[in-house]
């Protein structure tokens, strides 16, 4: 009996099987097999044309049971299974057909189509190549191969030219060359790997490519600083603050107002109208910078609505809105190294600007340490699990070595406190009520528990609080410590951190870290140790001779002062070097050497300088050794914030630096030797670099340093 297809219930097929059974009984089996199989195939073709591919596949498969060597039907069965989505069954049919007809080009082409449909491009390429070899010059497989290539496929293995498929000699030369590029995959991929190491974004752009149309906008660059508090992380205004930024507008901006809760508290004009460097049509829009110094001390503490309103020549307005927090002012005496904290006298009738600009400059020793009084109390936090503390043991040992006289208190959890008591690494262990909430998927602490912990930690007067966790699980506990210096891994939104350290290694395939956790925690502590100490060396040159200065009229034994007037950032130039030179020439017997990159300076020098034998202006380029000799053998070097002052300090020469407030003098002032002169201004830390017009105060932070202040400082070394 013929086995009927299990999934076929069509009445016509039932009738067909009945006729097949009767035919079997009437005629001999071989002849009946052929007739029955032919009827099945005819029926399969009709079912296929109706789009019923699974039924067609069943009929072709039944026919093949009667005539298993019929490769044409085998291929059709494969087609039907492929169309029905059964790729595994389809592949079996195709492979059986291939065994029967290994030299059939049409079958090779169909196998290529099948494997391309299945997403196996390597096998698709193999069979397309076979088809082209079996029928040289055939367009169909050639076009398929070229299509694979154009889609980005390059093959899993390179094909040597000698192994190129037969028949290429019958192909048009252009197509032949394109197909032959498959054989160059190794070289192509090697070249691509080399190109991958290059950085396209570093290629200089064409000037016109940088041009674009600027939108009208208000860009507020300074409005307090972000602090975390009762109102969340918000802009916080304490005492005298700068409200700085710029507007971009088509209609000229004539006035800017600052409003608090709808009440105007300040008004003033912007700083001119400046061209935008990359604006396509510079007459279309202009930039209008502003920088107002405002005392917020008289206003009540709390959350306020702040508006920066720009008014144009047509009396139209556009505004920037935000909520700000006004909080208690900070005292200069509590932050002696900060130039951004400025106090004024509320009883002084002068304006805020006058009080700030007329006050003395700050003159500080270049030698500096993070903790002048030393480190006495440290809070080390590991408020997570047992394994986390185990991984922190090398770091805690190193912390003990770095601060041997400090008291180290561990803030831990019940999961690791017992282990901590066996290690001898803590002078005291505190346990935080900081459970891991599985619902919120984070550790939590009630407000009451936070208040209690804060009171408990305040009694220790910590100098440093360090969170040893690499994840952000406990970073928000650090402010509860009340420590002066809050330290931990960075990468998150913690504006209150005093210092942060980021260290990750990366598996290029999984993007996961490859460094043991203990090493990462140790690196955090090592970085803290680096912060605690000064590392700038004095490096003198034994091969450098003072005789290099003879061509400039300086003999061995001559004492001289170098005034280096230049710097890469032109706006950071102190403008009073000529006045200083006159004062030094009159008050000392030293030679004065002024270095300048200003070709017009010589014509502006007063006769008292240009006519003096003890003064010379060097406005030509020196060799490095000559320049190094000036920096190395000078009695004092006075300069702007630039490379020469660093070189002079490296050679052990006394340096007086005139420092702008655009960045911190503590970061980029010379180290270990000399003095740094700067000014306290509310807009300190503007970081202006490419766009000096955005200052809004004419760089008073450098221009207001008085020649008398510099003169007095220099004379201390003379």
XYZ file of C-alpha atoms in Angstrom:
718
model
C 0.000 0.000 0.000
C 1.129 3.584 -0.714
C 1.766 5.647 2.415
C -0.419 8.710 2.220
C 0.945 12.143 3.158
C 0.014 12.878 6.737
C -0.675 16.561 6.181
C -2.596 16.291 2.919
C -6.422 16.115 3.218
C -7.418 17.370 -0.216
C -10.298 15.290 -1.674
C -8.625 15.244 -5.048
C -5.519 13.660 -3.566
C -7.658 11.030 -1.791
C -9.300 10.171 -5.085
C -5.912 10.065 -6.808
C -4.550 7.575 -4.306
C -7.579 5.383 -4.809
C -6.989 5.240 -8.582
C -3.298 4.519 -7.996
C -4.163 1.497 -5.855
C -6.528 0.115 -8.533
C -3.929 0.684 -11.242
C -1.425 -1.286 -9.222
C -3.686 -4.232 -9.131
C -4.446 -4.105 -12.887
C -0.936 -3.669 -14.251
C 2.527 -4.756 -13.283
C 4.337 -2.813 -10.571
C 7.137 -1.118 -12.635
C 4.696 0.262 -15.139
C 2.285 1.248 -12.416
C 5.076 3.015 -10.545
C 5.828 5.195 -13.534
C 2.178 6.042 -14.167
C 1.418 6.766 -10.531
C 4.522 8.862 -10.140
C 3.679 10.874 -13.254
C 0.160 11.514 -11.952
C 1.619 12.659 -8.627
C 4.027 15.022 -10.335
C 1.272 16.453 -12.537
C -0.831 17.037 -9.459
C 2.205 18.532 -7.660
C 2.738 21.036 -10.490
C -0.878 22.207 -10.271
C -0.700 22.547 -6.487
C 2.595 24.449 -6.831
C 1.032 26.886 -9.301
C -1.638 27.614 -6.699
C 1.098 28.509 -4.184
C 0.476 25.476 -1.973
C 4.143 24.612 -1.682
C 3.995 22.198 1.229
C 1.403 19.982 -0.512
C 3.445 20.125 -3.702
C 6.526 19.032 -1.753
C 4.632 16.060 -0.301
C 3.512 14.947 -3.765
C 7.020 15.253 -5.248
C 8.392 13.276 -2.291
C 5.783 10.514 -2.827
C 6.688 10.392 -6.500
C 10.360 10.040 -5.538
C 9.540 7.019 -3.415
C 8.473 5.345 -6.631
C 11.290 6.768 -8.771
C 14.083 7.744 -6.356
C 16.644 8.361 -9.129
C 14.646 11.083 -10.830
C 16.952 14.044 -10.012
C 14.656 16.573 -11.702
C 11.840 15.730 -9.317
C 14.374 15.758 -6.473
C 15.309 19.323 -7.350
C 11.628 20.282 -7.547
C 11.040 18.763 -4.114
C 13.918 20.901 -2.833
C 12.403 23.993 -4.436
C 9.051 23.329 -2.804
C 10.565 22.744 0.624
C 12.584 25.952 0.236
C 9.466 27.913 -0.699
C 7.600 26.403 2.252
C 10.393 27.582 4.574
C 11.758 24.138 5.456
C 15.379 24.837 4.521
C 16.785 21.753 6.229
C 14.575 19.385 4.201
C 15.243 21.409 1.056
C 19.006 21.061 1.527
C 18.714 17.270 1.798
C 16.895 17.115 -1.540
C 19.446 19.361 -3.264
C 22.395 17.353 -1.956
C 20.833 14.073 -3.106
C 20.305 15.604 -6.543
C 23.937 16.742 -6.540
C 25.103 13.179 -5.917
C 23.174 12.073 -8.954
C 24.176 14.975 -11.236
C 27.507 16.391 -10.048
C 28.303 17.885 -13.469
C 25.001 19.681 -13.974
C 25.548 23.440 -14.240
C 21.871 24.277 -13.754
C 21.808 22.316 -10.505
C 24.947 24.092 -9.311
C 23.264 27.431 -10.012
C 20.170 26.372 -8.074
C 22.313 25.297 -5.146
C 23.937 28.725 -5.212
C 20.503 30.345 -5.090
C 19.482 28.095 -2.226
C 22.488 28.841 -0.062
C 22.187 32.558 -0.749
C 18.573 32.353 0.449
C 19.720 30.411 3.506
C 22.334 33.082 4.307
C 25.339 30.810 3.775
C 27.277 32.993 1.336
C 30.387 30.828 1.430
C 28.499 27.825 -0.002
C 26.555 30.084 -2.345
C 29.843 31.365 -3.783
C 31.175 27.798 -4.077
C 28.228 26.587 -6.140
C 28.071 29.705 -8.319
C 31.714 29.129 -9.112
C 30.963 25.468 -9.943
C 28.164 26.565 -12.265
C 30.512 28.966 -14.057
C 33.172 26.279 -14.346
C 30.699 23.775 -15.763
C 29.296 26.275 -18.269
C 32.025 28.823 -19.128
C 30.812 32.314 -19.956
C 27.358 31.783 -18.429
C 25.941 35.137 -17.366
C 23.706 33.912 -14.532
C 26.336 32.591 -12.085
C 28.742 35.349 -13.078
C 26.214 38.047 -12.228
C 25.449 36.329 -8.943
C 29.139 36.280 -8.029
C 29.521 39.922 -8.927
C 26.407 40.689 -6.906
C 27.955 39.017 -3.857
C 31.078 41.058 -4.323
C 29.182 44.331 -4.648
C 27.272 43.553 -1.463
C 30.570 43.352 0.437
C 31.195 39.611 0.396
C 34.861 38.737 0.006
C 34.879 35.040 0.748
C 36.128 33.069 3.702
C 39.243 31.971 1.854
C 41.217 33.634 -0.848
C 41.302 31.983 -4.236
C 44.615 31.960 -6.030
C 44.601 33.056 -9.638
C 45.546 29.536 -10.702
C 42.426 28.240 -8.945
C 40.047 30.667 -10.604
C 37.069 28.828 -12.119
C 37.379 27.554 -15.643
C 35.514 29.629 -18.153
C 36.879 33.021 -17.131
C 38.623 33.172 -20.481
C 35.220 33.447 -22.144
C 34.113 36.430 -20.027
C 34.326 40.037 -21.081
C 37.693 41.427 -19.872
C 36.075 44.042 -17.576
C 33.877 41.452 -15.876
C 36.791 39.064 -15.738
C 38.924 41.646 -13.902
C 36.139 42.428 -11.443
C 35.529 38.767 -10.643
C 39.244 38.079 -10.336
C 39.399 40.560 -7.452
C 38.025 37.753 -5.307
C 41.538 36.306 -5.570
C 43.039 39.469 -4.053
C 41.132 39.295 -0.787
C 44.202 38.713 1.358
C 45.928 41.821 0.047
C 42.700 43.835 0.186
C 41.979 42.864 3.768
C 45.560 43.578 4.774
C 45.299 47.019 3.240
C 41.951 47.591 4.927
C 43.431 46.609 8.303
C 46.176 49.170 7.809
C 43.647 51.846 6.878
C 41.569 50.991 9.949
C 44.389 52.316 12.114
C 44.180 55.715 10.444
C 41.865 58.426 11.766
C 39.820 60.151 9.037
C 38.602 62.876 11.400
C 42.182 64.161 11.695
C 42.324 64.990 7.989
C 42.315 68.794 7.543
C 38.925 69.994 6.358
C 38.512 72.419 3.502
C 37.679 75.909 4.804
C 34.269 75.936 3.148
C 33.384 72.595 4.744
C 33.508 74.258 8.176
C 30.955 76.905 7.314
C 27.342 76.578 8.385
C 24.373 78.688 9.403
C 24.194 79.404 13.128
C 20.798 79.327 14.765
C 19.657 82.186 16.973
C 20.257 81.045 20.530
C 21.245 81.960 24.092
C 24.242 80.058 25.443
C 24.658 80.496 29.218
C 28.185 79.383 30.058
C 28.252 80.325 33.750
C 25.384 80.566 36.218
C 26.587 79.253 39.554
C 27.854 75.708 39.721
C 26.100 72.361 39.864
C 25.668 71.156 43.438
C 23.747 68.309 45.013
C 21.330 69.260 47.779
C 17.765 69.256 49.017
C 16.514 70.476 45.635
C 18.471 67.869 43.706
C 21.460 68.587 41.502
C 20.950 72.204 40.458
C 22.800 75.385 39.591
C 23.762 76.862 42.947
C 24.623 80.522 43.531
C 26.746 81.457 46.538
C 27.742 85.064 47.171
C 29.317 86.882 44.226
C 28.758 84.938 41.027
C 29.293 85.467 37.319
C 26.400 85.213 34.886
C 28.270 84.712 31.639
C 27.417 83.573 28.122
C 26.422 84.944 24.749
C 23.480 85.359 22.446
C 23.416 84.799 18.698
C 20.895 87.009 16.956
C 19.973 88.553 13.625
C 18.702 91.808 15.143
C 21.355 93.548 17.303
C 21.103 92.850 21.032
C 21.171 96.148 22.936
C 20.508 95.109 26.523
C 20.573 92.064 28.754
C 18.547 91.674 31.936
C 18.889 89.165 34.761
C 15.609 88.442 36.572
C 15.001 86.488 39.761
C 11.426 85.364 40.335
C 10.346 87.907 37.724
C 12.168 90.841 39.360
C 14.996 92.496 37.471
C 18.188 92.343 39.555
C 20.711 93.434 36.921
C 20.801 95.027 33.522
C 23.547 96.004 31.154
C 24.672 96.024 27.547
C 26.391 93.066 25.869
C 29.993 93.213 24.721
C 29.757 94.474 21.163
C 28.685 92.486 18.135
C 31.206 89.880 17.002
C 31.474 87.845 13.831
C 30.976 84.094 14.140
C 34.059 82.408 12.785
C 32.290 79.625 10.909
C 29.146 81.485 9.890
C 28.388 81.126 6.206
C 26.962 84.667 5.974
C 28.625 86.848 8.614
C 26.189 89.687 8.038
C 23.228 87.449 8.857
C 23.856 86.900 12.600
C 26.284 88.201 15.240
C 27.512 87.073 18.652
C 26.752 89.199 21.734
C 28.756 88.102 24.818
C 27.905 89.129 28.387
C 29.630 88.657 31.733
C 27.913 90.191 34.767
C 29.299 89.921 38.303
C 26.354 89.871 40.704
C 26.227 89.561 44.491
C 23.487 87.087 45.431
C 24.165 87.389 49.174
C 21.138 89.676 49.867
C 18.654 87.143 48.467
C 16.916 84.491 50.547
C 18.238 80.984 50.414
C 16.255 78.387 48.506
C 14.922 77.640 45.044
C 14.336 80.572 42.679
C 13.277 81.036 39.065
C 16.036 82.728 37.085
C 15.727 84.354 33.669
C 18.413 85.727 31.368
C 16.581 88.056 28.975
C 18.069 89.500 25.798
C 16.445 92.617 24.336
C 17.149 93.538 20.715
C 17.020 96.819 18.807
C 13.408 96.132 17.796
C 12.426 95.782 21.494
C 11.806 92.059 21.018
C 13.015 89.696 23.734
C 14.277 86.146 23.948
C 15.041 84.392 27.255
C 16.879 81.576 28.962
C 15.034 80.095 31.961
C 16.201 77.814 34.742
C 15.642 77.193 38.428
C 18.605 78.025 40.640
C 19.384 77.515 44.303
C 20.751 80.425 46.330
C 22.832 79.193 49.258
C 25.200 80.554 51.891
C 28.302 82.323 50.524
C 31.683 80.648 50.766
C 34.541 82.349 52.590
C 37.856 83.093 50.918
C 39.764 82.056 54.025
C 38.290 78.550 53.781
C 39.479 78.204 50.183
C 42.842 79.992 50.047
C 43.868 78.363 46.763
C 40.684 79.169 44.859
C 40.509 82.221 42.601
C 36.803 81.706 41.941
C 35.553 82.535 45.427
C 35.307 86.304 45.844
C 34.015 88.282 48.816
C 33.037 91.950 48.746
C 32.195 94.441 51.449
C 28.428 95.093 51.441
C 29.049 98.466 53.112
C 31.424 99.578 50.349
C 29.658 102.084 48.059
C 31.674 100.964 45.061
C 30.104 98.599 42.541
C 30.788 94.874 42.573
C 33.022 95.266 39.518
C 35.023 98.090 41.084
C 35.579 96.246 44.343
C 36.820 93.147 42.524
C 39.002 94.926 39.989
C 40.634 97.265 42.510
C 41.549 94.665 45.089
C 45.144 93.338 45.299
C 46.241 90.381 43.220
C 46.934 86.993 44.772
C 50.656 86.181 45.116
C 51.247 82.573 46.031
C 54.188 80.246 46.442
C 54.475 77.891 43.477
C 55.304 74.999 45.799
C 52.000 73.450 46.803
C 50.573 70.305 48.356
C 47.010 69.057 48.535
C 46.980 68.734 52.337
C 49.289 71.348 53.879
C 48.437 70.181 57.414
C 48.811 66.508 56.522
C 46.219 63.727 56.536
C 44.965 62.719 59.961
C 41.621 60.927 59.444
C 40.516 58.803 56.488
C 37.161 57.131 55.858
C 37.452 54.091 53.572
C 34.081 52.837 52.299
C 33.330 49.301 51.140
C 29.582 49.105 51.711
C 28.920 46.032 49.603
C 29.813 42.354 49.859
C 32.443 40.006 51.288
C 34.280 39.460 48.006
C 34.461 43.219 47.420
C 36.388 43.683 50.651
C 38.689 40.753 49.821
C 39.510 42.438 46.501
C 40.262 45.694 48.369
C 42.904 44.295 50.720
C 45.937 45.263 48.541
C 44.533 48.784 48.205
C 43.933 49.135 51.948
C 47.463 47.970 52.694
C 48.796 50.544 50.260
C 46.620 53.249 51.853
C 48.273 52.439 55.184
C 51.710 52.816 53.598
C 50.824 56.139 52.001
C 49.354 57.607 55.199
C 51.081 55.754 58.052
C 50.118 58.333 60.679
C 46.475 58.645 59.670
C 43.541 57.069 61.452
C 41.690 54.834 58.952
C 38.011 54.137 59.686
C 36.181 51.544 57.614
C 32.530 52.066 56.692
C 31.345 48.531 55.880
C 28.273 46.278 55.948
C 27.316 43.255 57.993
C 28.416 41.129 55.009
C 32.092 42.052 55.350
C 32.596 43.674 58.773
C 33.610 40.428 60.494
C 36.336 39.817 57.919
C 37.545 43.421 58.331
C 38.095 42.918 62.050
C 40.514 40.065 61.315
C 42.658 42.060 58.883
C 44.079 44.758 61.140
C 43.722 47.335 58.371
C 41.208 49.603 60.113
C 41.565 51.516 63.343
C 37.808 51.317 63.680
C 34.946 49.630 61.833
C 31.528 51.242 61.359
C 28.547 49.385 59.899
C 26.215 51.192 57.502
C 22.499 50.389 57.355
C 22.612 50.155 53.575
C 20.640 47.088 52.376
C 20.387 45.935 48.785
C 16.754 46.295 47.663
C 15.995 43.559 45.086
C 12.901 45.401 43.849
C 14.655 48.716 43.175
C 17.847 46.855 42.225
C 20.068 49.167 44.251
C 21.168 49.808 47.796
C 18.922 52.175 49.759
C 19.100 54.183 52.981
C 16.246 56.002 54.683
C 16.508 59.714 55.440
C 16.616 58.927 59.147
C 19.477 56.500 58.670
C 21.300 59.067 56.539
C 20.966 61.723 59.246
C 22.185 59.322 61.906
C 25.160 58.235 59.799
C 26.061 61.846 58.997
C 26.087 62.771 62.708
C 28.180 59.727 63.524
C 30.767 60.476 60.814
C 30.969 64.221 61.537
C 32.641 63.542 64.865
C 35.724 62.123 63.122
C 36.460 65.314 61.096
C 37.693 63.306 58.146
C 40.272 64.825 55.846
C 39.617 62.224 53.136
C 36.661 59.975 52.386
C 37.341 57.396 49.685
C 34.794 55.031 48.165
C 36.641 51.883 47.102
C 33.756 50.557 44.993
C 34.336 50.725 41.250
C 30.592 50.715 40.539
C 28.331 53.593 41.585
C 26.629 51.520 44.285
C 27.813 53.703 47.180
C 29.269 56.917 45.737
C 26.325 58.975 46.988
C 27.245 58.158 50.591
C 30.482 60.157 50.389
C 28.965 63.596 51.173
C 27.583 62.202 54.453
C 31.179 61.858 55.654
C 31.685 65.622 55.887
C 35.251 65.083 54.626
C 37.205 67.905 53.010
C 38.310 65.666 50.138
C 35.796 63.241 48.571
C 37.404 60.682 46.283
C 36.223 57.748 44.195
C 35.959 56.244 40.745
C 34.588 58.739 38.229
C 32.362 58.392 35.211
C 29.088 59.390 36.897
C 27.163 62.537 37.738
C 28.754 63.494 41.052
C 29.606 67.205 40.865
C 30.450 67.263 44.555
C 33.407 64.881 44.185
C 36.675 66.626 44.996
C 38.582 64.134 42.902
C 37.739 61.210 40.658
C 39.788 58.466 39.070
C 38.811 56.484 35.987
C 40.568 53.275 35.079
C 39.305 50.547 32.783
C 40.863 47.974 30.539
C 38.839 46.524 27.738
C 38.393 43.200 26.022
C 38.121 44.319 22.415
C 35.587 41.603 21.636
C 33.251 41.607 24.640
C 33.987 45.192 25.810
C 34.252 43.825 29.364
C 37.058 44.698 31.760
C 40.133 42.454 31.728
C 41.866 43.696 34.894
C 41.310 41.982 38.267
C 39.125 44.036 40.563
C 41.852 44.135 43.200
C 44.164 45.866 40.722
C 41.540 48.475 39.883
C 40.952 49.318 43.551
C 44.703 49.459 44.104
C 45.026 51.861 41.154
C 42.431 54.124 42.800
C 44.487 54.303 45.988
C 47.761 54.704 44.083
C 46.266 57.676 42.261
C 45.330 59.193 45.613
C 48.925 58.696 46.734
C 50.083 60.548 43.633
C 47.824 63.475 44.521
C 49.203 63.633 48.057
C 52.779 64.332 46.952
C 54.638 66.763 44.703
C 56.589 65.178 41.863
C 58.094 68.027 39.839
C 61.892 67.582 39.526
C 64.700 70.059 39.015
C 66.657 68.904 35.949
C 69.753 70.899 35.088
C 71.915 70.456 32.011
C 75.607 69.754 32.579
C 76.316 70.295 28.884
C 74.853 73.801 28.767
C 77.382 76.658 28.902
C 76.756 80.270 29.851
C 79.096 81.158 26.989
C 76.096 80.688 24.693
C 74.971 84.109 25.929
C 78.124 86.017 24.895
C 76.699 86.945 21.448
C 73.929 88.756 23.340
C 76.306 90.883 25.395
C 76.127 88.775 28.557
C 79.393 87.589 30.063
C 79.772 84.803 32.628
C 78.903 86.238 36.012
C 76.439 88.808 34.674
C 73.150 88.681 36.504
C 70.064 89.225 34.399
C 66.281 89.075 34.449
C 64.302 87.598 31.570
C 60.906 89.109 30.782
C 59.186 86.664 28.431
C 56.228 88.598 27.053
C 54.741 86.011 24.712
C 52.383 83.073 24.925
C 50.477 80.991 22.421
C 47.159 82.484 23.598
C 47.463 86.162 22.761
C 44.727 87.203 25.167
C 46.732 85.753 28.074
C 49.555 88.291 27.562
C 50.142 90.632 30.493
C 50.220 94.146 28.953
C 52.594 95.884 31.387
C 56.017 94.343 30.703
C 57.455 97.655 29.483
C 56.492 99.398 32.737
C 57.990 96.528 34.709
C 61.238 96.719 32.733
C 61.578 100.422 33.520
C 61.024 99.799 37.225
C 63.553 96.954 37.329
C 66.143 98.910 35.363
C 65.907 101.793 37.814
C 65.794 99.746 41.027
C 68.496 97.147 40.262
C 71.860 96.779 38.563
C 70.805 93.632 36.669
C 70.613 93.288 32.923
C 67.047 93.181 31.601
C 66.384 90.835 28.676
C 62.936 91.206 27.153
C 61.806 88.464 24.769
C 58.926 89.173 22.419
C 57.251 87.780 19.327
C 55.703 91.190 18.588
C 57.591 92.675 15.600
C 56.279 96.163 16.349
C 57.317 96.309 19.986
C 60.786 97.767 19.313
C 59.321 100.973 17.866
C 57.178 101.543 20.967
C 59.925 101.184 23.576
C 60.689 104.325 25.598
C 64.132 105.875 25.233
C 64.999 104.923 28.795
C 64.937 101.286 27.737
C 66.169 101.365 24.158
C 69.056 103.638 25.148
C 70.209 101.588 28.134
C 73.222 99.285 27.892
C 71.611 97.020 30.477
C 68.468 96.433 28.422
C 68.015 94.456 25.245
C 65.008 93.270 23.306
C 65.219 89.851 21.661
C 62.573 89.650 18.967
C 64.317 87.070 16.797
C 64.100 83.300 16.973
C 66.813 81.661 19.092
C 68.192 78.172 18.899
C 66.851 75.919 21.612
C 70.215 75.795 23.405
C 70.436 79.588 23.414
C 66.898 79.881 24.698
C 67.567 77.179 27.295
C 70.644 79.084 28.460
C 68.589 82.226 29.053
C 66.040 80.222 31.066
C 68.720 78.295 32.976
C 71.114 81.094 33.972
C 68.676 83.951 34.647
C 68.299 85.276 38.168
C 64.532 85.526 37.637
C 62.236 84.707 34.720
C 58.965 86.631 34.522
C 56.417 85.373 32.043
C 52.859 84.663 31.089
C 51.277 81.249 31.459
C 53.313 79.532 28.733
C 55.946 76.884 28.126
C 59.052 79.002 28.906
C 58.083 79.446 32.558
C 57.824 75.647 32.885
C 61.257 75.215 31.293
C 62.804 77.794 33.623
C 61.297 76.052 36.669
C 62.589 72.719 35.388
C 66.107 74.224 35.344
C 65.720 75.493 38.913
C 65.370 79.195 38.033
C 63.153 81.465 40.106
C 59.966 82.103 38.099
C 57.254 84.703 38.540
C 54.192 83.719 36.500
C 51.382 86.093 35.574
C 48.415 83.762 35.431
C 45.006 84.251 33.838
C 41.926 82.897 35.591
C 40.779 80.896 32.564
C 42.146 77.755 34.248
C 43.382 76.916 37.744
C 46.845 78.158 38.680
C 47.091 75.035 40.859
C 46.943 72.886 37.726
C 49.135 74.755 35.233
C 51.278 77.041 37.318
C 54.958 76.109 37.463
C 55.857 73.796 40.329
C 58.290 73.801 43.233
C 59.932 77.162 42.625
C 58.968 80.826 42.357
C 55.696 82.715 42.693
C 52.381 82.734 40.846
C 50.381 85.969 40.599
C 46.685 85.761 39.774
C 43.409 87.456 40.548
C 40.208 86.369 42.218
C 37.273 86.811 39.818
C 33.787 85.234 39.859
C 34.176 83.960 36.289
C 37.360 82.039 37.102
C 37.559 78.764 35.182
C 36.022 80.032 31.935
C 38.467 77.833 29.940
C 38.252 80.233 26.985
C 40.624 79.126 24.257
C 39.559 79.768 20.667
C 36.968 82.511 21.213
C 38.453 85.342 23.308
C 35.497 87.626 22.527
C 33.431 85.518 24.931
C 35.249 86.874 28.011
C 32.991 89.887 28.410
C 35.400 91.530 30.892
C 38.385 92.312 28.680
C 40.421 89.646 30.513
C 40.652 91.778 33.611
C 42.014 88.696 35.366
C 45.383 89.298 33.667
C 45.216 93.011 32.778
C 44.430 94.091 36.350
C 47.639 92.595 37.764
C 49.541 95.741 38.682
C 53.156 96.338 37.649
C 53.992 97.300 41.242
C 52.807 93.893 42.475
C 54.996 92.086 39.977
C 57.957 94.389 40.642
C 57.836 93.767 44.377
C 57.634 89.992 43.853
C 60.579 89.961 41.428
C 62.716 92.069 43.760
C 62.384 89.418 46.455
C 64.648 87.243 44.270
C 67.063 90.024 43.307
